[in-house]
PDB file of C-alpha atoms and ligand atoms in Angstrom:
ATOM      1  CA  MET Z   1      25.307 199.889 -16.541  1.00  0.00           C
ATOM      2  CA  LEU Z   2      21.720 199.042 -15.771  1.00  0.00           C
ATOM      3  CA  ARG Z   3      19.404 199.242 -18.781  1.00  0.00           C
ATOM      4  CA  ILE Z   4      16.090 200.105 -17.185  1.00  0.00           C
ATOM      5  CA  GLY Z   5      12.800 201.644 -18.189  1.00  0.00           C
ATOM      6  CA  CYS Z   6       9.073 201.300 -17.789  1.00  0.00           C
ATOM      7  CA  HIS Z   7       5.897 201.115 -19.790  1.00  0.00           C
ATOM      8  CA  LEU Z   8       5.003 204.535 -21.248  1.00  0.00           C
ATOM      9  CA  SER Z   9       2.016 205.955 -23.088  1.00  0.00           C
ATOM     10  CA  SER Z  10       2.659 206.201 -26.829  1.00  0.00           C
ATOM     11  CA  SER Z  11      -0.075 208.780 -27.461  1.00  0.00           C
ATOM     12  CA  LYS Z  12       2.361 211.674 -28.034  1.00  0.00           C
ATOM     13  CA  GLY Z  13       4.795 209.790 -30.250  1.00  0.00           C
ATOM     14  CA  TYR Z  14       8.328 208.466 -30.058  1.00  0.00           C
ATOM     15  CA  LEU Z  15      10.271 211.630 -29.193  1.00  0.00           C
ATOM     16  CA  ALA Z  16       7.897 212.361 -26.324  1.00  0.00           C
ATOM     17  CA  MET Z  17       8.410 208.840 -24.946  1.00  0.00           C
ATOM     18  CA  ALA Z  18      12.206 209.170 -25.104  1.00  0.00           C
ATOM     19  CA  LYS Z  19      12.074 212.533 -23.315  1.00  0.00           C
ATOM     20  CA  THR Z  20       9.734 211.167 -20.673  1.00  0.00           C
ATOM     21  CA  ALA Z  21      12.034 208.172 -20.183  1.00  0.00           C
ATOM     22  CA  LYS Z  22      15.030 210.429 -19.663  1.00  0.00           C
ATOM     23  CA  SER Z  23      13.108 212.681 -17.274  1.00  0.00           C
ATOM     24  CA  ILE Z  24      12.431 209.758 -14.908  1.00  0.00           C
ATOM     25  CA  GLY Z  25      15.949 208.324 -15.037  1.00  0.00           C
ATOM     26  CA  ALA Z  26      15.219 205.602 -17.602  1.00  0.00           C
ATOM     27  CA  ASN Z  27      17.419 204.705 -20.576  1.00  0.00           C
ATOM     28  CA  THR Z  28      14.892 202.512 -22.364  1.00  0.00           C
ATOM     29  CA  PHE Z  29      11.092 202.118 -22.428  1.00  0.00           C
ATOM     30  CA  GLN Z  30       8.201 199.928 -23.466  1.00  0.00           C
ATOM     31  CA  PHE Z  31       5.058 201.111 -25.230  1.00  0.00           C
ATOM     32  CA  PHE Z  32       1.917 199.779 -26.872  1.00  0.00           C
ATOM     33  CA  THR Z  33       2.015 199.972 -30.656  1.00  0.00           C
ATOM     34  CA  ARG Z  34      -1.646 201.038 -30.570  1.00  0.00           C
ATOM     35  CA  ASN Z  35      -4.560 201.003 -28.179  1.00  0.00           C
ATOM     36  CA  PRO Z  36      -3.915 197.942 -25.972  1.00  0.00           C
ATOM     37  CA  ARG Z  37      -7.373 196.670 -26.849  1.00  0.00           C
ATOM     38  CA  GLY Z  38      -6.478 196.673 -30.551  1.00  0.00           C
ATOM     39  CA  GLY Z  39      -7.715 199.003 -33.276  1.00  0.00           C
ATOM     40  CA  ALA Z  40      -5.959 201.372 -35.616  1.00  0.00           C
ATOM     41  CA  ALA Z  41      -2.487 202.698 -34.898  1.00  0.00           C
ATOM     42  CA  LYS Z  42      -1.512 206.323 -35.330  1.00  0.00           C
ATOM     43  CA  PRO Z  43       0.248 206.787 -38.661  1.00  0.00           C
ATOM     44  CA  ILE Z  44       4.048 206.851 -38.408  1.00  0.00           C
ATOM     45  CA  ASP Z  45       5.369 210.429 -38.459  1.00  0.00           C
ATOM     46  CA  PRO Z  46       8.788 210.408 -40.194  1.00  0.00           C
ATOM     47  CA  GLU Z  47       9.787 213.692 -38.520  1.00  0.00           C
ATOM     48  CA  ASP Z  48       8.980 212.330 -35.071  1.00  0.00           C
ATOM     49  CA  ILE Z  49      10.971 209.167 -35.846  1.00  0.00           C
ATOM     50  CA  ALA Z  50      13.978 211.151 -37.079  1.00  0.00           C
ATOM     51  CA  ALA Z  51      13.925 213.395 -33.995  1.00  0.00           C
ATOM     52  CA  PHE Z  52      13.519 210.351 -31.762  1.00  0.00           C
ATOM     53  CA  LEU Z  53      16.460 208.516 -33.314  1.00  0.00           C
ATOM     54  CA  GLU Z  54      18.706 211.547 -32.910  1.00  0.00           C
ATOM     55  CA  TYR Z  55      17.584 212.208 -29.326  1.00  0.00           C
ATOM     56  CA  SER Z  56      18.051 208.535 -28.377  1.00  0.00           C
ATOM     57  CA  GLU Z  57      21.539 208.478 -29.842  1.00  0.00           C
ATOM     58  CA  GLU Z  58      22.536 211.600 -27.924  1.00  0.00           C
ATOM     59  CA  ASN Z  59      20.966 210.449 -24.670  1.00  0.00           C
ATOM     60  CA  ASP Z  60      21.870 206.748 -24.752  1.00  0.00           C
ATOM     61  CA  ILE Z  61      18.303 205.496 -25.012  1.00  0.00           C
ATOM     62  CA  SER Z  62      18.181 202.054 -26.616  1.00  0.00           C
ATOM     63  CA  HIS Z  63      16.636 198.577 -26.582  1.00  0.00           C
ATOM     64  CA  ILE Z  64      13.096 199.918 -26.919  1.00  0.00           C
ATOM     65  CA  LEU Z  65      10.395 197.311 -26.608  1.00  0.00           C
ATOM     66  CA  ALA Z  66       7.060 197.524 -28.412  1.00  0.00           C
ATOM     67  CA  HIS Z  67       4.195 195.546 -26.874  1.00  0.00           C
ATOM     68  CA  ALA Z  68       1.400 194.107 -29.010  1.00  0.00           C
ATOM     69  CA  PRO Z  69      -2.183 194.749 -27.853  1.00  0.00           C
ATOM     70  CA  TYR Z  70      -2.816 192.188 -25.119  1.00  0.00           C
ATOM     71  CA  THR Z  71      -6.264 191.363 -26.470  1.00  0.00           C
ATOM     72  CA  LEU Z  72      -4.876 189.713 -29.616  1.00  0.00           C
ATOM     73  CA  ASN Z  73      -5.141 185.951 -29.681  1.00  0.00           C
ATOM     74  CA  ALA Z  74      -3.045 184.119 -32.252  1.00  0.00           C
ATOM     75  CA  ALA Z  75      -4.352 180.796 -30.883  1.00  0.00           C
ATOM     76  CA  ALA Z  76      -8.077 181.650 -31.015  1.00  0.00           C
ATOM     77  CA  LYS Z  77     -10.614 179.120 -32.217  1.00  0.00           C
ATOM     78  CA  ASP Z  78     -12.518 181.731 -34.222  1.00  0.00           C
ATOM     79  CA  GLU Z  79     -10.732 182.352 -37.495  1.00  0.00           C
ATOM     80  CA  ARG Z  80     -11.729 186.041 -37.555  1.00  0.00           C
ATOM     81  CA  ILE Z  81     -10.009 186.609 -34.212  1.00  0.00           C
ATOM     82  CA  ARG Z  82      -6.844 184.934 -35.528  1.00  0.00           C
ATOM     83  CA  GLU Z  83      -7.071 186.996 -38.705  1.00  0.00           C
ATOM     84  CA  PHE Z  84      -7.320 190.195 -36.643  1.00  0.00           C
ATOM     85  CA  ALA Z  85      -4.182 189.200 -34.702  1.00  0.00           C
ATOM     86  CA  LEU Z  86      -2.393 188.462 -37.960  1.00  0.00           C
ATOM     87  CA  MET Z  87      -3.323 191.792 -39.608  1.00  0.00           C
ATOM     88  CA  THR Z  88      -2.456 193.776 -36.484  1.00  0.00           C
ATOM     89  CA  MET Z  89       0.897 192.114 -35.914  1.00  0.00           C
ATOM     90  CA  ARG Z  90       1.836 192.338 -39.584  1.00  0.00           C
ATOM     91  CA  ASP Z  91       1.091 196.063 -39.501  1.00  0.00           C
ATOM     92  CA  ASP Z  92       3.198 196.374 -36.327  1.00  0.00           C
ATOM     93  CA  MET Z  93       6.100 194.601 -38.050  1.00  0.00           C
ATOM     94  CA  GLU Z  94       6.023 197.170 -40.841  1.00  0.00           C
ATOM     95  CA  ARG Z  95       5.801 200.102 -38.436  1.00  0.00           C
ATOM     96  CA  LEU Z  96       8.705 198.860 -36.337  1.00  0.00           C
ATOM     97  CA  GLU Z  97      11.075 198.840 -39.291  1.00  0.00           C
ATOM     98  CA  HIS Z  98      11.071 202.641 -38.902  1.00  0.00           C
ATOM     99  CA  THR Z  99      12.995 202.148 -35.645  1.00  0.00           C
ATOM    100  CA  PRO Z 100      15.506 199.517 -36.734  1.00  0.00           C
ATOM    101  CA  GLY Z 101      16.609 196.866 -34.270  1.00  0.00           C
ATOM    102  CA  SER Z 102      13.562 197.139 -32.001  1.00  0.00           C
ATOM    103  CA  MET Z 103      12.010 194.313 -30.032  1.00  0.00           C
ATOM    104  CA  TYR Z 104       8.327 193.389 -30.236  1.00  0.00           C
ATOM    105  CA  ASN Z 105       6.723 191.515 -27.361  1.00  0.00           C
ATOM    106  CA  PHE Z 106       3.450 189.614 -27.583  1.00  0.00           C
ATOM    107  CA  HIS Z 107       1.380 187.265 -25.444  1.00  0.00           C
ATOM    108  CA  PRO Z 108       1.511 183.921 -27.295  1.00  0.00           C
ATOM    109  CA  GLY Z 109      -2.243 183.369 -26.929  1.00  0.00           C
ATOM    110  CA  SER Z 110      -4.943 181.250 -25.323  1.00  0.00           C
ATOM    111  CA  HIS Z 111      -6.026 177.968 -26.900  1.00  0.00           C
ATOM    112  CA  VAL Z 112      -9.572 178.380 -25.513  1.00  0.00           C
ATOM    113  CA  GLY Z 113     -10.193 174.664 -25.083  1.00  0.00           C
ATOM    114  CA  GLN Z 114      -8.553 173.455 -28.287  1.00  0.00           C
ATOM    115  CA  GLY Z 115      -5.601 172.114 -26.321  1.00  0.00           C
ATOM    116  CA  THR Z 116      -2.014 173.300 -26.052  1.00  0.00           C
ATOM    117  CA  PRO Z 117      -0.698 171.392 -29.119  1.00  0.00           C
ATOM    118  CA  ARG Z 118      -3.294 173.075 -31.370  1.00  0.00           C
ATOM    119  CA  GLY Z 119      -2.574 176.424 -29.726  1.00  0.00           C
ATOM    120  CA  ILE Z 120       1.128 176.035 -30.453  1.00  0.00           C
ATOM    121  CA  GLU Z 121       0.410 175.063 -34.060  1.00  0.00           C
ATOM    122  CA  LEU Z 122      -1.715 178.212 -34.584  1.00  0.00           C
ATOM    123  CA  ILE Z 123       0.877 180.491 -32.976  1.00  0.00           C
ATOM    124  CA  VAL Z 124       3.670 179.042 -35.129  1.00  0.00           C
ATOM    125  CA  SER Z 125       1.617 179.494 -38.279  1.00  0.00           C
ATOM    126  CA  LEU Z 126       0.847 183.132 -37.444  1.00  0.00           C
ATOM    127  CA  LEU Z 127       4.526 183.845 -36.739  1.00  0.00           C
ATOM    128  CA  ASP Z 128       5.493 182.217 -40.031  1.00  0.00           C
ATOM    129  CA  GLU Z 129       3.123 184.586 -41.823  1.00  0.00           C
ATOM    130  CA  ILE Z 130       4.262 187.833 -40.223  1.00  0.00           C
ATOM    131  CA  ILE Z 131       8.035 187.359 -39.869  1.00  0.00           C
ATOM    132  CA  THR Z 132      10.311 187.927 -42.830  1.00  0.00           C
ATOM    133  CA  PRO Z 133      13.950 186.808 -42.818  1.00  0.00           C
ATOM    134  CA  SER Z 134      15.115 190.344 -43.638  1.00  0.00           C
ATOM    135  CA  GLN Z 135      13.286 192.251 -40.882  1.00  0.00           C
ATOM    136  CA  SER Z 136      15.371 193.956 -38.200  1.00  0.00           C
ATOM    137  CA  THR Z 137      12.859 193.476 -35.379  1.00  0.00           C
ATOM    138  CA  THR Z 138      13.153 190.571 -32.958  1.00  0.00           C
ATOM    139  CA  VAL Z 139       9.761 189.177 -31.918  1.00  0.00           C
ATOM    140  CA  LEU Z 140       9.606 188.144 -28.273  1.00  0.00           C
ATOM    141  CA  LEU Z 141       7.246 185.601 -26.767  1.00  0.00           C
ATOM    142  CA  GLU Z 142       6.297 186.668 -23.249  1.00  0.00           C
ATOM    143  CA  THR Z 143       6.399 184.042 -20.507  1.00  0.00           C
ATOM    144  CA  MET Z 144       2.849 183.799 -19.173  1.00  0.00           C
ATOM    145  CA  ALA Z 145       1.286 183.026 -15.789  1.00  0.00           C
ATOM    146  CA  GLY Z 146      -0.685 180.069 -17.168  1.00  0.00           C
ATOM    147  CA  LYS Z 147      -4.005 181.770 -16.466  1.00  0.00           C
ATOM    148  CA  GLY Z 148      -6.986 179.995 -18.069  1.00  0.00           C
ATOM    149  CA  SER Z 149      -5.879 178.346 -21.305  1.00  0.00           C
ATOM    150  CA  GLU Z 150      -2.839 180.568 -21.872  1.00  0.00           C
ATOM    151  CA  VAL Z 151      -0.047 179.082 -23.945  1.00  0.00           C
ATOM    152  CA  GLY Z 152       3.485 180.058 -22.893  1.00  0.00           C
ATOM    153  CA  GLY Z 153       3.238 179.386 -19.169  1.00  0.00           C
ATOM    154  CA  LYS Z 154       5.821 176.622 -19.504  1.00  0.00           C
ATOM    155  CA  PHE Z 155       9.305 176.977 -20.938  1.00  0.00           C
ATOM    156  CA  GLU Z 156       8.730 173.818 -23.007  1.00  0.00           C
ATOM    157  CA  GLU Z 157       5.815 175.471 -24.850  1.00  0.00           C
ATOM    158  CA  ILE Z 158       7.885 178.517 -25.738  1.00  0.00           C
ATOM    159  CA  ALA Z 159      10.806 176.337 -26.825  1.00  0.00           C
ATOM    160  CA  GLU Z 160       8.518 174.347 -29.106  1.00  0.00           C
ATOM    161  CA  ILE Z 161       7.101 177.475 -30.756  1.00  0.00           C
ATOM    162  CA  ILE Z 162      10.587 178.864 -31.425  1.00  0.00           C
ATOM    163  CA  SER Z 163      12.009 175.614 -32.731  1.00  0.00           C
ATOM    164  CA  ARG Z 164       9.078 174.971 -35.067  1.00  0.00           C
ATOM    165  CA  ALA Z 165       8.983 178.481 -36.551  1.00  0.00           C
ATOM    166  CA  LYS Z 166      10.445 179.101 -40.000  1.00  0.00           C
ATOM    167  CA  ASN Z 167      12.591 182.016 -38.793  1.00  0.00           C
ATOM    168  CA  PRO Z 168      13.725 181.085 -35.262  1.00  0.00           C
ATOM    169  CA  GLY Z 169      16.560 183.599 -35.506  1.00  0.00           C
ATOM    170  CA  LYS Z 170      13.998 186.427 -35.410  1.00  0.00           C
ATOM    171  CA  LEU Z 171      12.377 185.067 -32.246  1.00  0.00           C
ATOM    172  CA  GLY Z 172      13.279 185.482 -28.597  1.00  0.00           C
ATOM    173  CA  VAL Z 173      11.742 185.572 -25.142  1.00  0.00           C
ATOM    174  CA  CYS Z 174      10.701 188.281 -22.696  1.00  0.00           C
ATOM    175  CA  MET Z 175      10.634 186.921 -19.152  1.00  0.00           C
ATOM    176  CA  ASP Z 176       8.029 188.487 -16.874  1.00  0.00           C
ATOM    177  CA  THR Z 177       8.978 188.033 -13.210  1.00  0.00           C
ATOM    178  CA  CYS Z 178       5.364 188.153 -11.989  1.00  0.00           C
ATOM    179  CA  HIS Z 179       4.182 185.732 -14.658  1.00  0.00           C
ATOM    180  CA  ILE Z 180       6.833 183.048 -14.185  1.00  0.00           C
ATOM    181  CA  PHE Z 181       6.504 183.117 -10.388  1.00  0.00           C
ATOM    182  CA  ASP Z 182       2.712 182.837 -10.743  1.00  0.00           C
ATOM    183  CA  GLY Z 183       3.264 180.155 -13.361  1.00  0.00           C
ATOM    184  CA  GLY Z 184       5.318 177.892 -11.104  1.00  0.00           C
ATOM    185  CA  TYR Z 185       8.939 178.980 -11.459  1.00  0.00           C
ATOM    186  CA  ASP Z 186      10.187 179.981  -8.044  1.00  0.00           C
ATOM    187  CA  ILE Z 187      12.529 182.874  -8.760  1.00  0.00           C
ATOM    188  CA  LYS Z 188      12.229 184.002  -5.139  1.00  0.00           C
ATOM    189  CA  GLU Z 189      13.694 180.859  -3.564  1.00  0.00           C
ATOM    190  CA  SER Z 190      15.668 179.373  -6.473  1.00  0.00           C
ATOM    191  CA  LEU Z 191      16.527 181.874  -9.187  1.00  0.00           C
ATOM    192  CA  ASP Z 192      19.644 179.942 -10.256  1.00  0.00           C
ATOM    193  CA  ALA Z 193      17.686 176.730 -10.769  1.00  0.00           C
ATOM    194  CA  VAL Z 194      14.979 178.526 -12.774  1.00  0.00           C
ATOM    195  CA  LEU Z 195      17.555 180.158 -15.040  1.00  0.00           C
ATOM    196  CA  ASP Z 196      19.373 176.836 -15.472  1.00  0.00           C
ATOM    197  CA  GLU Z 197      16.071 175.309 -16.512  1.00  0.00           C
ATOM    198  CA  PHE Z 198      15.411 178.181 -18.918  1.00  0.00           C
ATOM    199  CA  ASP Z 199      18.864 177.634 -20.406  1.00  0.00           C
ATOM    200  CA  ARG Z 200      18.364 173.887 -20.734  1.00  0.00           C
ATOM    201  CA  VAL Z 201      14.872 174.101 -22.257  1.00  0.00           C
ATOM    202  CA  ILE Z 202      14.937 177.308 -24.336  1.00  0.00           C
ATOM    203  CA  GLY Z 203      18.561 178.518 -24.292  1.00  0.00           C
ATOM    204  CA  ILE Z 204      19.584 181.598 -22.333  1.00  0.00           C
ATOM    205  CA  ASP Z 205      20.766 183.246 -25.568  1.00  0.00           C
ATOM    206  CA  LYS Z 206      17.066 183.495 -26.496  1.00  0.00           C
ATOM    207  CA  LEU Z 207      16.334 185.768 -23.542  1.00  0.00           C
ATOM    208  CA  TYR Z 208      16.218 189.373 -24.783  1.00  0.00           C
ATOM    209  CA  ALA Z 209      14.290 191.299 -22.139  1.00  0.00           C
ATOM    210  CA  VAL Z 210      12.845 191.093 -18.632  1.00  0.00           C
ATOM    211  CA  HIS Z 211       9.585 192.561 -17.314  1.00  0.00           C
ATOM    212  CA  LEU Z 212      10.092 193.529 -13.669  1.00  0.00           C
ATOM    213  CA  ASN Z 213       6.843 193.166 -11.752  1.00  0.00           C
ATOM    214  CA  ASP Z 214       6.176 192.082  -8.219  1.00  0.00           C
ATOM    215  CA  SER Z 215       3.243 189.707  -7.784  1.00  0.00           C
ATOM    216  CA  LEU Z 216       0.102 190.458  -5.824  1.00  0.00           C
ATOM    217  CA  HIS Z 217      -0.487 186.724  -5.422  1.00  0.00           C
ATOM    218  CA  GLY Z 218       1.704 183.862  -4.260  1.00  0.00           C
ATOM    219  CA  TYR Z 219       3.843 181.254  -5.968  1.00  0.00           C
ATOM    220  CA  GLU Z 220       2.015 179.181  -8.606  1.00  0.00           C
ATOM    221  CA  SER Z 221      -1.183 181.213  -8.206  1.00  0.00           C
ATOM    222  CA  HIS Z 222      -1.731 181.621 -11.991  1.00  0.00           C
ATOM    223  CA  LYS Z 223      -3.346 185.002 -11.301  1.00  0.00           C
ATOM    224  CA  ASP Z 224      -1.217 187.534 -13.212  1.00  0.00           C
ATOM    225  CA  ARG Z 225      -1.761 190.557 -10.992  1.00  0.00           C
ATOM    226  CA  HIS Z 226       1.222 192.901 -10.889  1.00  0.00           C
ATOM    227  CA  ALA Z 227       2.345 194.654  -7.713  1.00  0.00           C
ATOM    228  CA  LYS Z 228       4.775 197.502  -7.113  1.00  0.00           C
ATOM    229  CA  ILE Z 229       8.402 196.473  -6.540  1.00  0.00           C
ATOM    230  CA  GLY Z 230       8.738 195.274  -2.956  1.00  0.00           C
ATOM    231  CA  GLU Z 231       4.995 195.288  -2.299  1.00  0.00           C
ATOM    232  CA  GLY Z 232       4.207 191.797  -3.549  1.00  0.00           C
ATOM    233  CA  PHE Z 233       5.161 188.191  -2.857  1.00  0.00           C
ATOM    234  CA  LEU Z 234       8.513 188.499  -4.649  1.00  0.00           C
ATOM    235  CA  GLY Z 235       9.942 191.306  -2.524  1.00  0.00           C
ATOM    236  CA  THR Z 236      12.797 193.737  -3.081  1.00  0.00           C
ATOM    237  CA  GLU Z 237      15.589 191.188  -2.522  1.00  0.00           C
ATOM    238  CA  THR Z 238      14.319 189.068  -5.421  1.00  0.00           C
ATOM    239  CA  PHE Z 239      14.693 192.080  -7.697  1.00  0.00           C
ATOM    240  CA  ARG Z 240      18.196 192.771  -6.401  1.00  0.00           C
ATOM    241  CA  ALA Z 241      19.083 189.168  -7.314  1.00  0.00           C
ATOM    242  CA  VAL Z 242      17.381 189.348 -10.716  1.00  0.00           C
ATOM    243  CA  ILE Z 243      18.981 192.559 -11.976  1.00  0.00           C
ATOM    244  CA  ASN Z 244      22.454 191.582 -10.740  1.00  0.00           C
ATOM    245  CA  HIS Z 245      22.375 187.954 -11.884  1.00  0.00           C
ATOM    246  CA  PRO Z 246      25.266 187.197 -14.271  1.00  0.00           C
ATOM    247  CA  LYS Z 247      22.816 185.672 -16.776  1.00  0.00           C
ATOM    248  CA  LEU Z 248      20.473 188.685 -16.674  1.00  0.00           C
ATOM    249  CA  ARG Z 249      22.411 191.812 -15.648  1.00  0.00           C
ATOM    250  CA  SER Z 250      23.160 193.011 -19.190  1.00  0.00           C
ATOM    251  CA  LEU Z 251      19.572 192.630 -20.439  1.00  0.00           C
ATOM    252  CA  PRO Z 252      17.071 195.505 -20.655  1.00  0.00           C
ATOM    253  CA  PHE Z 253      14.557 195.580 -17.767  1.00  0.00           C
ATOM    254  CA  PHE Z 254      11.052 197.044 -18.053  1.00  0.00           C
ATOM    255  CA  LEU Z 255       8.705 197.911 -15.200  1.00  0.00           C
ATOM    256  CA  GLU Z 256       4.993 197.225 -15.701  1.00  0.00           C
ATOM    257  CA  THR Z 257       4.039 197.913 -12.132  1.00  0.00           C
ATOM    258  CA  PRO Z 258       0.828 199.771 -11.186  1.00  0.00           C
ATOM    259  CA  ASN Z 259       2.359 203.254 -11.131  1.00  0.00           C
ATOM    260  CA  GLU Z 260       2.150 206.751 -12.504  1.00  0.00           C
ATOM    261  CA  LEU Z 261       5.363 208.403 -13.698  1.00  0.00           C
ATOM    262  CA  ASP Z 262       6.495 209.497 -10.216  1.00  0.00           C
ATOM    263  CA  GLY Z 263       6.094 205.933  -8.948  1.00  0.00           C
ATOM    264  CA  TYR Z 264       8.135 204.609 -11.877  1.00  0.00           C
ATOM    265  CA  GLN Z 265      10.791 207.232 -11.249  1.00  0.00           C
ATOM    266  CA  ALA Z 266      11.099 206.062  -7.629  1.00  0.00           C
ATOM    267  CA  GLU Z 267      11.291 202.385  -8.648  1.00  0.00           C
ATOM    268  CA  ILE Z 268      13.956 203.129 -11.267  1.00  0.00           C
ATOM    269  CA  ALA Z 269      16.009 204.971  -8.627  1.00  0.00           C
ATOM    270  CA  LEU Z 270      15.542 202.054  -6.216  1.00  0.00           C
ATOM    271  CA  LEU Z 271      16.663 199.494  -8.804  1.00  0.00           C
ATOM    272  CA  LYS Z 272      19.692 201.591  -9.748  1.00  0.00           C
ATOM    273  CA  SER Z 273      20.661 201.697  -6.063  1.00  0.00           C
ATOM    274  CA  LEU Z 274      20.398 197.892  -5.892  1.00  0.00           C
ATOM    275  CA  TYR Z 275      22.547 197.359  -8.995  1.00  0.00           C
ATOM    276  CA  THR Z 276      26.247 196.594  -8.563  1.00  0.00           C
ATOM    277  CA  GLU Z 277      28.239 198.290 -11.340  1.00  0.00           C
TER     278      GLU Z 277
HETATM  279 FE1   FE K 301       2.638 191.614 -21.524  1.00  0.00          FE
HETATM  280 FE1   FE K 302       4.686 191.523 -18.813  1.00  0.00          FE
HETATM  281 ZN1   ZN K 303       0.952 190.484 -16.547  1.00  0.00          ZN
END
């Protein structure tokens, strides 16, 4: 069975997200833990969580993926910016223990001229400070498009962060189809070779989730502009191959395409029709 969902607004709480997911044919979803630009999160409502857990159990909603604010930068040069990322992500870790077994995706960061090795060092040290061996959440590094000074555009960089962290067992990867294509991994023409490379460099067992986005720009463009499924350079057939691939087909897939709910609903229906049970 295809595990598929999309990015949803978290403003009305967990139960509302689960109900919205179900109403558009999804059986999982992604959400921002707080305003995507950072700032305070809504306090956790234990009643909402309890109702959400029960509803999800009854309606087979699972593998939910929290997304850190994309403005955080664990690899910043300015210590205050790194401190803000640390405080925010630590708070997110605590919040996510209310929904045990969740995944938490973040953009590794931008080294802003300090160089990739220094960027990696800063990201590892932040992860070592926020991750505890007993937490139930798996923290996912998102594969990036390599825009500007982004760290995480190459599999080697992600592998190094995971292998140097104190708790590598709590870390995994979320592969974004738009980002890796933009970043120089040609999943349109050679998906098998890209996944073999991922397996060789990072280990396919570290792949926990996939972001399904078409790309508004071409291969290796380093632009990171998402397109609707079938309306970008990847094209519908690439998504058929991705969701059915033996190495990927049992993972949860999340749409982050430029859509409102009705657009997501249509894309979810399309992807279900492309999936071979
Ligand atoms: Fe992201
Ligand atoms: Fe993404
Ligand atoms: Zn993106």
